[in-house]
Amino acid sequence: VGMKPIVVHGGGKSITNLLSDLGVKSQFVDGQRVTTKEVMRIVEMVLSGEINKEIVSLLNNHGGKAIGISGKDANLLEARAKDFENFGYTGVIENVNTQVIDNIIKDGFVPVIAPIASSPTIGHPGFNINADLAASQVAIALQARKVLFLTDTAGVLDKDMNLITN
């Protein structure tokens, strides 16, 4: 039908479950996870290593051609700390390298993106990015005509966790 889908996924509940299983405390401020260095390691494992590959496998098993990447790959998503004092390694996207996505799509694949962003600092663990915000930034950068959010919440919420209806 001419659509070129791009999947940007989250995994907050799976991250919370693994953190709990490992005895690592997790905290949220204004609906976003405070990401310490230890939490960042687990966030990346769950998002890039588990959930991303599950989605890719499902798409491929149902006749699609999907490739899983994280925002760190080829500096797809470049970010800075949102507010390191209060959020740690939770980031804000500053740049989306659309050429990476364009090349994947041009080769006939569906990009499946884990919302982990790179940092220009060598040895930096990267940034945890809220999946909805990452999807929004990818859509803006690509000038997408449509964006579809699939979520386990009531819908898109404002900063006070109220449903946005229009």
PDB file of C-alpha atoms in Angstrom:
ATOM      1  CA  VAL A   1       0.000   0.000   0.000  1.00  0.00           C
ATOM      2  CA  GLY A   2       3.033   2.253  -0.227  1.00  0.00           C
ATOM      3  CA  MET A   3       3.564   2.606   3.499  1.00  0.00           C
ATOM      4  CA  LYS A   4       7.080   2.483   4.868  1.00  0.00           C
ATOM      5  CA  PRO A   5       6.647   1.493   8.514  1.00  0.00           C
ATOM      6  CA  ILE A   6       9.188   2.211  11.194  1.00  0.00           C
ATOM      7  CA  VAL A   7       8.811   0.654  14.637  1.00  0.00           C
ATOM      8  CA  VAL A   8      10.092   2.481  17.706  1.00  0.00           C
ATOM      9  CA  HIS A   9       9.388   0.410  20.802  1.00  0.00           C
ATOM     10  CA  GLY A  10       9.578   0.764  24.521  1.00  0.00           C
ATOM     11  CA  GLY A  11       9.724  -1.800  27.272  1.00  0.00           C
ATOM     12  CA  GLY A  12       9.215  -0.087  30.588  1.00  0.00           C
ATOM     13  CA  LYS A  13       7.408  -2.951  32.300  1.00  0.00           C
ATOM     14  CA  SER A  14      10.057  -5.490  31.249  1.00  0.00           C
ATOM     15  CA  ILE A  15      12.792  -3.137  32.465  1.00  0.00           C
ATOM     16  CA  THR A  16      11.031  -2.676  35.798  1.00  0.00           C
ATOM     17  CA  ASN A  17      10.565  -6.440  36.161  1.00  0.00           C
ATOM     18  CA  LEU A  18      14.238  -7.226  35.503  1.00  0.00           C
ATOM     19  CA  LEU A  19      15.406  -4.425  37.797  1.00  0.00           C
ATOM     20  CA  SER A  20      13.167  -5.868  40.507  1.00  0.00           C
ATOM     21  CA  ASP A  21      14.418  -9.426  39.879  1.00  0.00           C
ATOM     22  CA  LEU A  22      18.001  -8.160  40.217  1.00  0.00           C
ATOM     23  CA  GLY A  23      17.233  -6.129  43.337  1.00  0.00           C
ATOM     24  CA  VAL A  24      18.041  -2.809  41.661  1.00  0.00           C
ATOM     25  CA  LYS A  25      15.913   0.099  42.836  1.00  0.00           C
ATOM     26  CA  SER A  26      14.135   2.132  40.187  1.00  0.00           C
ATOM     27  CA  GLN A  27      12.573   5.551  40.543  1.00  0.00           C
ATOM     28  CA  PHE A  28      10.370   7.733  38.344  1.00  0.00           C
ATOM     29  CA  VAL A  29      10.141  11.517  38.215  1.00  0.00           C
ATOM     30  CA  ASP A  30       7.393  13.137  36.124  1.00  0.00           C
ATOM     31  CA  GLY A  31       6.681   9.784  34.480  1.00  0.00           C
ATOM     32  CA  GLN A  32      10.280   9.214  33.359  1.00  0.00           C
ATOM     33  CA  ARG A  33      12.688   6.666  34.761  1.00  0.00           C
ATOM     34  CA  VAL A  34      15.681   8.034  36.644  1.00  0.00           C
ATOM     35  CA  THR A  35      18.493   6.181  34.898  1.00  0.00           C
ATOM     36  CA  THR A  36      21.645   5.506  36.890  1.00  0.00           C
ATOM     37  CA  LYS A  37      24.636   3.866  35.222  1.00  0.00           C
ATOM     38  CA  GLU A  38      23.579   0.479  36.654  1.00  0.00           C
ATOM     39  CA  VAL A  39      19.993   0.973  35.466  1.00  0.00           C
ATOM     40  CA  MET A  40      21.247   2.060  32.029  1.00  0.00           C
ATOM     41  CA  ARG A  41      23.025  -1.274  31.555  1.00  0.00           C
ATOM     42  CA  ILE A  42      19.801  -3.136  32.259  1.00  0.00           C
ATOM     43  CA  VAL A  43      17.693  -0.765  30.132  1.00  0.00           C
ATOM     44  CA  GLU A  44      19.966  -1.418  27.164  1.00  0.00           C
ATOM     45  CA  MET A  45      19.948  -5.188  27.718  1.00  0.00           C
ATOM     46  CA  VAL A  46      16.161  -5.330  27.851  1.00  0.00           C
ATOM     47  CA  LEU A  47      15.425  -2.891  25.021  1.00  0.00           C
ATOM     48  CA  SER A  48      18.208  -3.760  22.552  1.00  0.00           C
ATOM     49  CA  GLY A  49      18.856  -7.373  23.460  1.00  0.00           C
ATOM     50  CA  GLU A  50      15.454  -8.740  24.336  1.00  0.00           C
ATOM     51  CA  ILE A  51      12.446  -6.725  23.188  1.00  0.00           C
ATOM     52  CA  ASN A  52      13.991  -5.453  19.953  1.00  0.00           C
ATOM     53  CA  LYS A  53      14.919  -8.951  18.859  1.00  0.00           C
ATOM     54  CA  GLU A  54      11.485 -10.336  19.821  1.00  0.00           C
ATOM     55  CA  ILE A  55       9.742  -7.744  17.638  1.00  0.00           C
ATOM     56  CA  VAL A  56      12.142  -8.334  14.748  1.00  0.00           C
ATOM     57  CA  SER A  57      11.609 -12.084  14.995  1.00  0.00           C
ATOM     58  CA  LEU A  58       7.820 -11.705  15.047  1.00  0.00           C
ATOM     59  CA  LEU A  59       7.847  -9.442  11.997  1.00  0.00           C
ATOM     60  CA  ASN A  60      10.191 -11.755  10.103  1.00  0.00           C
ATOM     61  CA  ASN A  61       8.167 -14.854  11.041  1.00  0.00           C
ATOM     62  CA  HIS A  62       5.039 -13.215   9.655  1.00  0.00           C
ATOM     63  CA  GLY A  63       6.563 -12.486   6.254  1.00  0.00           C
ATOM     64  CA  GLY A  64       8.109  -9.096   6.938  1.00  0.00           C
ATOM     65  CA  LYS A  65      11.736  -8.136   6.537  1.00  0.00           C
ATOM     66  CA  ALA A  66      12.820  -6.394   9.716  1.00  0.00           C
ATOM     67  CA  ILE A  67      16.156  -5.248  11.081  1.00  0.00           C
ATOM     68  CA  GLY A  68      16.626  -4.355  14.736  1.00  0.00           C
ATOM     69  CA  ILE A  69      18.861  -1.473  15.732  1.00  0.00           C
ATOM     70  CA  SER A  70      19.300   0.820  18.670  1.00  0.00           C
ATOM     71  CA  GLY A  71      19.711   4.545  18.523  1.00  0.00           C
ATOM     72  CA  LYS A  72      23.410   4.000  19.247  1.00  0.00           C
ATOM     73  CA  ASP A  73      23.928   2.213  15.919  1.00  0.00           C
ATOM     74  CA  ALA A  74      25.554   4.615  13.450  1.00  0.00           C
ATOM     75  CA  ASN A  75      24.613   7.400  15.899  1.00  0.00           C
ATOM     76  CA  LEU A  76      21.012   7.086  14.751  1.00  0.00           C
ATOM     77  CA  LEU A  77      19.796   8.947  17.844  1.00  0.00           C
ATOM     78  CA  GLU A  78      22.104  11.522  19.397  1.00  0.00           C
ATOM     79  CA  ALA A  79      21.144  12.918  22.774  1.00  0.00           C
ATOM     80  CA  ARG A  80      22.172  14.931  25.776  1.00  0.00           C
ATOM     81  CA  ALA A  81      21.206  14.484  29.411  1.00  0.00           C
ATOM     82  CA  LYS A  82      17.710  15.738  30.174  1.00  0.00           C
ATOM     83  CA  ASP A  83      18.787  16.920  33.619  1.00  0.00           C
ATOM     84  CA  PHE A  84      21.610  14.762  34.930  1.00  0.00           C
ATOM     85  CA  GLU A  85      21.120  15.845  38.559  1.00  0.00           C
ATOM     86  CA  ASN A  86      17.517  14.609  38.601  1.00  0.00           C
ATOM     87  CA  PHE A  87      17.311  12.029  35.780  1.00  0.00           C
ATOM     88  CA  GLY A  88      20.834  10.619  35.348  1.00  0.00           C
ATOM     89  CA  TYR A  89      21.253   8.964  31.965  1.00  0.00           C
ATOM     90  CA  THR A  90      17.726   9.776  30.798  1.00  0.00           C
ATOM     91  CA  GLY A  91      18.205  11.764  27.629  1.00  0.00           C
ATOM     92  CA  VAL A  92      16.695  14.252  25.238  1.00  0.00           C
ATOM     93  CA  ILE A  93      17.242  13.642  21.528  1.00  0.00           C
ATOM     94  CA  GLU A  94      19.172  16.384  19.770  1.00  0.00           C
ATOM     95  CA  ASN A  95      19.566  14.739  16.366  1.00  0.00           C
ATOM     96  CA  VAL A  96      18.092  11.882  14.347  1.00  0.00           C
ATOM     97  CA  ASN A  97      20.374  10.553  11.612  1.00  0.00           C
ATOM     98  CA  THR A  98      17.662   9.965   9.029  1.00  0.00           C
ATOM     99  CA  GLN A  99      20.132   8.565   6.488  1.00  0.00           C
ATOM    100  CA  VAL A 100      20.410   5.382   8.578  1.00  0.00           C
ATOM    101  CA  ILE A 101      16.639   4.860   8.478  1.00  0.00           C
ATOM    102  CA  ASP A 102      16.396   5.841   4.807  1.00  0.00           C
ATOM    103  CA  ASN A 103      19.062   3.274   3.872  1.00  0.00           C
ATOM    104  CA  ILE A 104      17.337   0.472   5.790  1.00  0.00           C
ATOM    105  CA  ILE A 105      14.001   1.267   4.150  1.00  0.00           C
ATOM    106  CA  LYS A 106      15.615   1.626   0.705  1.00  0.00           C
ATOM    107  CA  ASP A 107      16.987  -1.910   1.130  1.00  0.00           C
ATOM    108  CA  GLY A 108      13.440  -3.180   1.738  1.00  0.00           C
ATOM    109  CA  PHE A 109      13.577  -3.647   5.494  1.00  0.00           C
ATOM    110  CA  VAL A 110      11.435  -2.376   8.349  1.00  0.00           C
ATOM    111  CA  PRO A 111      13.647  -0.651  10.933  1.00  0.00           C
ATOM    112  CA  VAL A 112      12.836  -1.651  14.512  1.00  0.00           C
ATOM    113  CA  ILE A 113      14.429   0.916  16.799  1.00  0.00           C
ATOM    114  CA  ALA A 114      15.263   0.536  20.495  1.00  0.00           C
ATOM    115  CA  PRO A 115      15.178   4.003  22.115  1.00  0.00           C
ATOM    116  CA  ILE A 116      18.733   4.114  23.383  1.00  0.00           C
ATOM    117  CA  ALA A 117      20.693   7.165  22.231  1.00  0.00           C
ATOM    118  CA  SER A 118      24.384   7.735  21.735  1.00  0.00           C
ATOM    119  CA  SER A 119      26.584  10.355  23.341  1.00  0.00           C
ATOM    120  CA  PRO A 120      29.579  12.044  21.729  1.00  0.00           C
ATOM    121  CA  THR A 121      31.670  11.164  24.799  1.00  0.00           C
ATOM    122  CA  ILE A 122      33.819   8.041  24.383  1.00  0.00           C
ATOM    123  CA  GLY A 123      32.960   5.397  26.980  1.00  0.00           C
ATOM    124  CA  HIS A 124      29.613   7.006  27.812  1.00  0.00           C
ATOM    125  CA  PRO A 125      26.860   4.393  28.415  1.00  0.00           C
ATOM    126  CA  GLY A 126      24.362   6.268  26.255  1.00  0.00           C
ATOM    127  CA  PHE A 127      20.947   7.604  27.152  1.00  0.00           C
ATOM    128  CA  ASN A 128      17.615   6.037  27.976  1.00  0.00           C
ATOM    129  CA  ILE A 129      14.961   7.768  25.866  1.00  0.00           C
ATOM    130  CA  ASN A 130      11.216   7.583  26.460  1.00  0.00           C
ATOM    131  CA  ALA A 131       9.871   5.542  23.517  1.00  0.00           C
ATOM    132  CA  ASP A 132       6.989   7.917  22.770  1.00  0.00           C
ATOM    133  CA  LEU A 133       9.383  10.853  22.645  1.00  0.00           C
ATOM    134  CA  ALA A 134      11.849   8.901  20.488  1.00  0.00           C
ATOM    135  CA  ALA A 135       9.063   7.928  18.064  1.00  0.00           C
ATOM    136  CA  SER A 136       7.941  11.542  17.896  1.00  0.00           C
ATOM    137  CA  GLN A 137      11.445  12.802  17.146  1.00  0.00           C
ATOM    138  CA  VAL A 138      11.963  10.139  14.456  1.00  0.00           C
ATOM    139  CA  ALA A 139       8.626  11.082  12.865  1.00  0.00           C
ATOM    140  CA  ILE A 140       9.480  14.787  12.921  1.00  0.00           C
ATOM    141  CA  ALA A 141      12.946  14.214  11.449  1.00  0.00           C
ATOM    142  CA  LEU A 142      11.532  12.062   8.645  1.00  0.00           C
ATOM    143  CA  GLN A 143       8.572  14.397   8.092  1.00  0.00           C
ATOM    144  CA  ALA A 144       6.241  11.438   8.493  1.00  0.00           C
ATOM    145  CA  ARG A 145       2.689  11.933   7.310  1.00  0.00           C
ATOM    146  CA  LYS A 146       1.248   9.525   9.886  1.00  0.00           C
ATOM    147  CA  VAL A 147       2.241   8.321  13.325  1.00  0.00           C
ATOM    148  CA  LEU A 148       0.535   5.448  15.100  1.00  0.00           C
ATOM    149  CA  PHE A 149       1.104   4.826  18.799  1.00  0.00           C
ATOM    150  CA  LEU A 150       0.351   1.397  20.256  1.00  0.00           C
ATOM    151  CA  THR A 151       0.397   1.565  24.026  1.00  0.00           C
ATOM    152  CA  ASP A 152      -0.777  -0.148  27.174  1.00  0.00           C
ATOM    153  CA  THR A 153      -1.882   3.201  28.624  1.00  0.00           C
ATOM    154  CA  ALA A 154      -5.223   4.954  28.137  1.00  0.00           C
ATOM    155  CA  GLY A 155      -3.593   6.992  25.342  1.00  0.00           C
ATOM    156  CA  VAL A 156      -1.264   9.962  25.054  1.00  0.00           C
ATOM    157  CA  LEU A 157      -1.004  11.633  28.454  1.00  0.00           C
ATOM    158  CA  ASP A 158       0.037  15.162  29.389  1.00  0.00           C
ATOM    159  CA  LYS A 159       2.588  15.988  32.087  1.00  0.00           C
ATOM    160  CA  ASP A 160      -0.101  15.575  34.771  1.00  0.00           C
ATOM    161  CA  MET A 161      -0.903  12.081  33.438  1.00  0.00           C
ATOM    162  CA  ASN A 162      -4.267  13.236  32.022  1.00  0.00           C
ATOM    163  CA  LEU A 163      -5.493  11.850  28.688  1.00  0.00           C
ATOM    164  CA  ILE A 164      -5.078  14.241  25.757  1.00  0.00           C
ATOM    165  CA  THR A 165      -8.284  13.950  23.746  1.00  0.00           C
ATOM    166  CA  ASN A 166      -7.570  16.241  20.779  1.00  0.00           C
TER     167      ASN A 166
END
